[in-house]
PDB file of C-alpha atoms in Angstrom:
ATOM      1  CA  MET A   1      42.021 112.751 125.443  1.00 62.00           C
ATOM      2  CA  LYS A   2      42.816 109.951 123.014  1.00 58.00           C
ATOM      3  CA  TYR A   3      45.741 111.931 121.557  1.00 57.00           C
ATOM      4  CA  VAL A   4      47.179 112.650 125.000  1.00 54.00           C
ATOM      5  CA  LEU A   5      47.197 108.940 125.894  1.00 54.00           C
ATOM      6  CA  THR A   6      48.754 108.046 122.533  1.00 60.00           C
ATOM      7  CA  PHE A   7      51.460 110.681 122.993  1.00 56.00           C
ATOM      8  CA  ALA A   8      52.165 109.531 126.558  1.00 55.00           C
ATOM      9  CA  LEU A   9      52.446 105.885 125.472  1.00 54.00           C
ATOM     10  CA  PHE A  10      54.720 106.780 122.557  1.00 59.00           C
ATOM     11  CA  SER A  11      56.936 108.909 124.814  1.00 61.00           C
ATOM     12  CA  PHE A  12      57.225 106.130 127.382  1.00 57.00           C
ATOM     13  CA  LEU A  13      58.194 103.536 124.750  1.00 54.00           C
ATOM     14  CA  SER A  14      60.708 105.887 123.123  1.00 59.00           C
ATOM     15  CA  LEU A  15      62.474 106.539 126.421  1.00 54.00           C
ATOM     16  CA  GLY A  16      62.670 102.812 127.126  1.00 50.00           C
ATOM     17  CA  LEU A  17      64.287 102.110 123.764  1.00 47.00           C
ATOM     18  CA  PHE A  18      66.789 104.940 124.178  1.00 48.00           C
ATOM     19  CA  ALA A  19      67.816 103.732 127.631  1.00 44.00           C
ATOM     20  CA  GLN A  20      68.604 100.255 126.267  1.00 44.00           C
ATOM     21  CA  GLN A  21      70.755 101.585 123.421  1.00 45.00           C
ATOM     22  CA  SER A  22      72.879 103.956 125.480  1.00 44.00           C
ATOM     23  CA  SER A  23      74.598 101.312 127.629  1.00 41.00           C
ATOM     24  CA  SER A  24      75.248  98.542 125.100  1.00 52.00           C
ATOM     25  CA  TYR A  25      79.038  98.902 124.819  1.00 64.00           C
ATOM     26  CA  ASP A  26      82.048  99.319 127.059  1.00 82.00           C
ATOM     27  CA  TYR A  27      84.728 100.635 124.715  1.00 87.00           C
ATOM     28  CA  GLU A  28      85.567 104.170 123.666  1.00 89.00           C
ATOM     29  CA  VAL A  29      87.462 106.197 121.100  1.00 93.00           C
ATOM     30  CA  GLY A  30      91.175 105.510 121.446  1.00 92.00           C
ATOM     31  CA  ASP A  31      90.862 101.863 122.515  1.00 93.00           C
ATOM     32  CA  GLN A  32      93.200  99.544 120.637  1.00 95.00           C
ATOM     33  CA  PHE A  33      92.558  96.146 119.082  1.00 94.00           C
ATOM     34  CA  VAL A  34      94.643  93.667 117.113  1.00 94.00           C
ATOM     35  CA  LEU A  35      93.468  92.199 113.812  1.00 92.00           C
ATOM     36  CA  ASP A  36      93.740  88.408 114.020  1.00 87.00           C
ATOM     37  CA  ARG A  37      93.804  85.802 111.284  1.00 74.00           C
ATOM     38  CA  SER A  38      90.338  85.028 109.970  1.00 62.00           C
ATOM     39  CA  ASP A  39      89.169  81.395 109.790  1.00 58.00           C
ATOM     40  CA  ASN A  40      88.130  81.768 106.166  1.00 58.00           C
ATOM     41  CA  GLN A  41      89.691  83.741 103.320  1.00 64.00           C
ATOM     42  CA  GLY A  42      88.235  87.105 104.286  1.00 75.00           C
ATOM     43  CA  TYR A  43      86.753  88.916 107.224  1.00 85.00           C
ATOM     44  CA  ASP A  44      83.020  88.866 107.834  1.00 88.00           C
ATOM     45  CA  HIS A  45      82.696  91.560 110.489  1.00 92.00           C
ATOM     46  CA  VAL A  46      85.589  93.864 109.582  1.00 93.00           C
ATOM     47  CA  LYS A  47      84.441  95.469 106.336  1.00 93.00           C
ATOM     48  CA  PHE A  48      87.324  95.505 103.872  1.00 91.00           C
ATOM     49  CA  PRO A  49      86.480  96.297 100.232  1.00 90.00           C
ATOM     50  CA  PRO A  50      86.664  93.510  97.626  1.00 89.00           C
ATOM     51  CA  LYS A  51      90.111  92.768  96.212  1.00 88.00           C
ATOM     52  CA  ASN A  52      89.159  93.947  92.711  1.00 91.00           C
ATOM     53  CA  PHE A  53      88.118  97.339  94.131  1.00 90.00           C
ATOM     54  CA  ILE A  54      91.472  97.702  95.911  1.00 89.00           C
ATOM     55  CA  ILE A  55      93.436  96.777  92.780  1.00 90.00           C
ATOM     56  CA  LYS A  56      91.418  99.141  90.545  1.00 90.00           C
ATOM     57  CA  ARG A  57      92.205 101.996  92.941  1.00 87.00           C
ATOM     58  CA  GLY A  58      95.939 101.266  92.777  1.00 87.00           C
ATOM     59  CA  GLY A  59      96.244  99.506  96.123  1.00 85.00           C
ATOM     60  CA  ILE A  60      97.954  96.269  97.035  1.00 86.00           C
ATOM     61  CA  ALA A  61      95.367  93.598  97.935  1.00 84.00           C
ATOM     62  CA  ASP A  62      97.460  91.534 100.348  1.00 83.00           C
ATOM     63  CA  MET A  63      95.329  90.351 103.279  1.00 82.00           C
ATOM     64  CA  LYS A  64      98.253  88.504 104.891  1.00 83.00           C
ATOM     65  CA  SER A  65     100.010  91.806 105.553  1.00 83.00           C
ATOM     66  CA  LEU A  66      97.145  92.817 107.888  1.00 86.00           C
ATOM     67  CA  TYR A  67      97.559  89.985 110.420  1.00 88.00           C
ATOM     68  CA  ASN A  68      98.539  91.208 113.895  1.00 90.00           C
ATOM     69  CA  THR A  69      98.015  94.842 112.905  1.00 92.00           C
ATOM     70  CA  LYS A  70      97.221  97.187 115.798  1.00 95.00           C
ATOM     71  CA  LEU A  71      94.052  99.211 115.199  1.00 95.00           C
ATOM     72  CA  THR A  72      92.634 102.215 117.045  1.00 95.00           C
ATOM     73  CA  ILE A  73      88.967 103.218 117.335  1.00 95.00           C
ATOM     74  CA  VAL A  74      88.429 106.687 115.863  1.00 96.00           C
ATOM     75  CA  ALA A  75      84.597 106.770 115.865  1.00 94.00           C
ATOM     76  CA  ILE A  76      81.676 104.821 117.353  1.00 93.00           C
ATOM     77  CA  SER A  77      78.171 104.696 115.883  1.00 92.00           C
ATOM     78  CA  GLU A  78      75.212 105.835 117.970  1.00 90.00           C
ATOM     79  CA  SER A  79      74.112 102.246 118.508  1.00 88.00           C
ATOM     80  CA  GLY A  80      77.617 101.358 119.701  1.00 86.00           C
ATOM     81  CA  ASP A  81      77.912  98.281 117.494  1.00 90.00           C
ATOM     82  CA  TRP A  82      79.782  99.757 114.522  1.00 95.00           C
ATOM     83  CA  VAL A  83      83.186 101.361 114.946  1.00 95.00           C
ATOM     84  CA  THR A  84      85.589 103.077 112.571  1.00 96.00           C
ATOM     85  CA  LEU A  85      89.148 101.802 112.874  1.00 96.00           C
ATOM     86  CA  LYS A  86      92.486 103.131 111.674  1.00 96.00           C
ATOM     87  CA  LYS A  87      95.961 101.645 111.873  1.00 95.00           C
ATOM     88  CA  ALA A  88      97.762 102.625 115.066  1.00 94.00           C
ATOM     89  CA  ASP A  89     100.967 103.397 113.139  1.00 94.00           C
ATOM     90  CA  GLY A  90      99.145 105.884 110.894  1.00 93.00           C
ATOM     91  CA  SER A  91      99.674 104.017 107.617  1.00 93.00           C
ATOM     92  CA  LYS A  92      96.803 103.176 105.263  1.00 92.00           C
ATOM     93  CA  PHE A  93      95.138  99.838 104.627  1.00 92.00           C
ATOM     94  CA  PHE A  94      96.350  98.458 101.272  1.00 90.00           C
ATOM     95  CA  ASN A  95      98.209 101.769 100.752  1.00 89.00           C
ATOM     96  CA  ARG A  96      94.850 103.430  99.907  1.00 87.00           C
ATOM     97  CA  LEU A  97      92.246 103.316 102.705  1.00 91.00           C
ATOM     98  CA  PRO A  98      92.715 105.440 105.835  1.00 94.00           C
ATOM     99  CA  THR A  99      89.925 103.695 107.827  1.00 95.00           C
ATOM    100  CA  VAL A 100      87.669 100.639 107.834  1.00 95.00           C
ATOM    101  CA  LYS A 101      84.436  99.883 109.668  1.00 96.00           C
ATOM    102  CA  ALA A 102      83.750  96.876 111.855  1.00 95.00           C
ATOM    103  CA  HIS A 103      80.841  95.413 113.778  1.00 94.00           C
ATOM    104  CA  LEU A 104      82.837  95.156 116.984  1.00 92.00           C
ATOM    105  CA  PRO A 105      80.744  92.749 119.096  1.00 92.00           C
ATOM    106  CA  ASN A 106      80.557  90.189 116.281  1.00 92.00           C
ATOM    107  CA  ALA A 107      84.201  90.665 115.283  1.00 91.00           C
ATOM    108  CA  LEU A 108      85.292  89.997 118.871  1.00 91.00           C
ATOM    109  CA  LYS A 109      83.090  86.883 119.118  1.00 91.00           C
ATOM    110  CA  ALA A 110      84.360  85.540 115.776  1.00 88.00           C
ATOM    111  CA  GLY A 111      87.976  86.108 116.751  1.00 89.00           C
ATOM    112  CA  GLU A 112      88.658  88.598 113.943  1.00 91.00           C
ATOM    113  CA  LEU A 113      89.646  91.240 116.504  1.00 92.00           C
ATOM    114  CA  ARG A 114      91.082  90.955 120.004  1.00 91.00           C
ATOM    115  CA  SER A 115      91.891  93.569 122.601  1.00 89.00           C
ATOM    116  CA  ALA A 116      95.438  94.912 122.471  1.00 85.00           C
ATOM    117  CA  ASN A 117      95.471  95.247 126.246  1.00 77.00           C
ATOM    118  CA  PRO A 118      96.459  92.022 128.035  1.00 63.00           C
TER     119      PRO A 118
END
């Protein structure tokens, strides 16, 4: 009897957690965003590799060239917070990286990303 109650309680709590995670975002694959100028030197919520990593791989580490770049969501994590972004024109970031990841809710709040739709 004790195991049945434990299983029932665990099942109830698991369903409650799943229900909260499934509706936490309102964007989908294909939505477009624009990369805005960051307040500081880099981006905190859009995860670009360090400049030395880009240079070692033969890329051009010019952050200024990314301002006002249109980005498209190509994948969304199960939690809905992390997204994978690619350039809308199909080119690569720093001539090396096809995609980058971003914590979308925080990037929108910080002003690093904005919606491309008016």
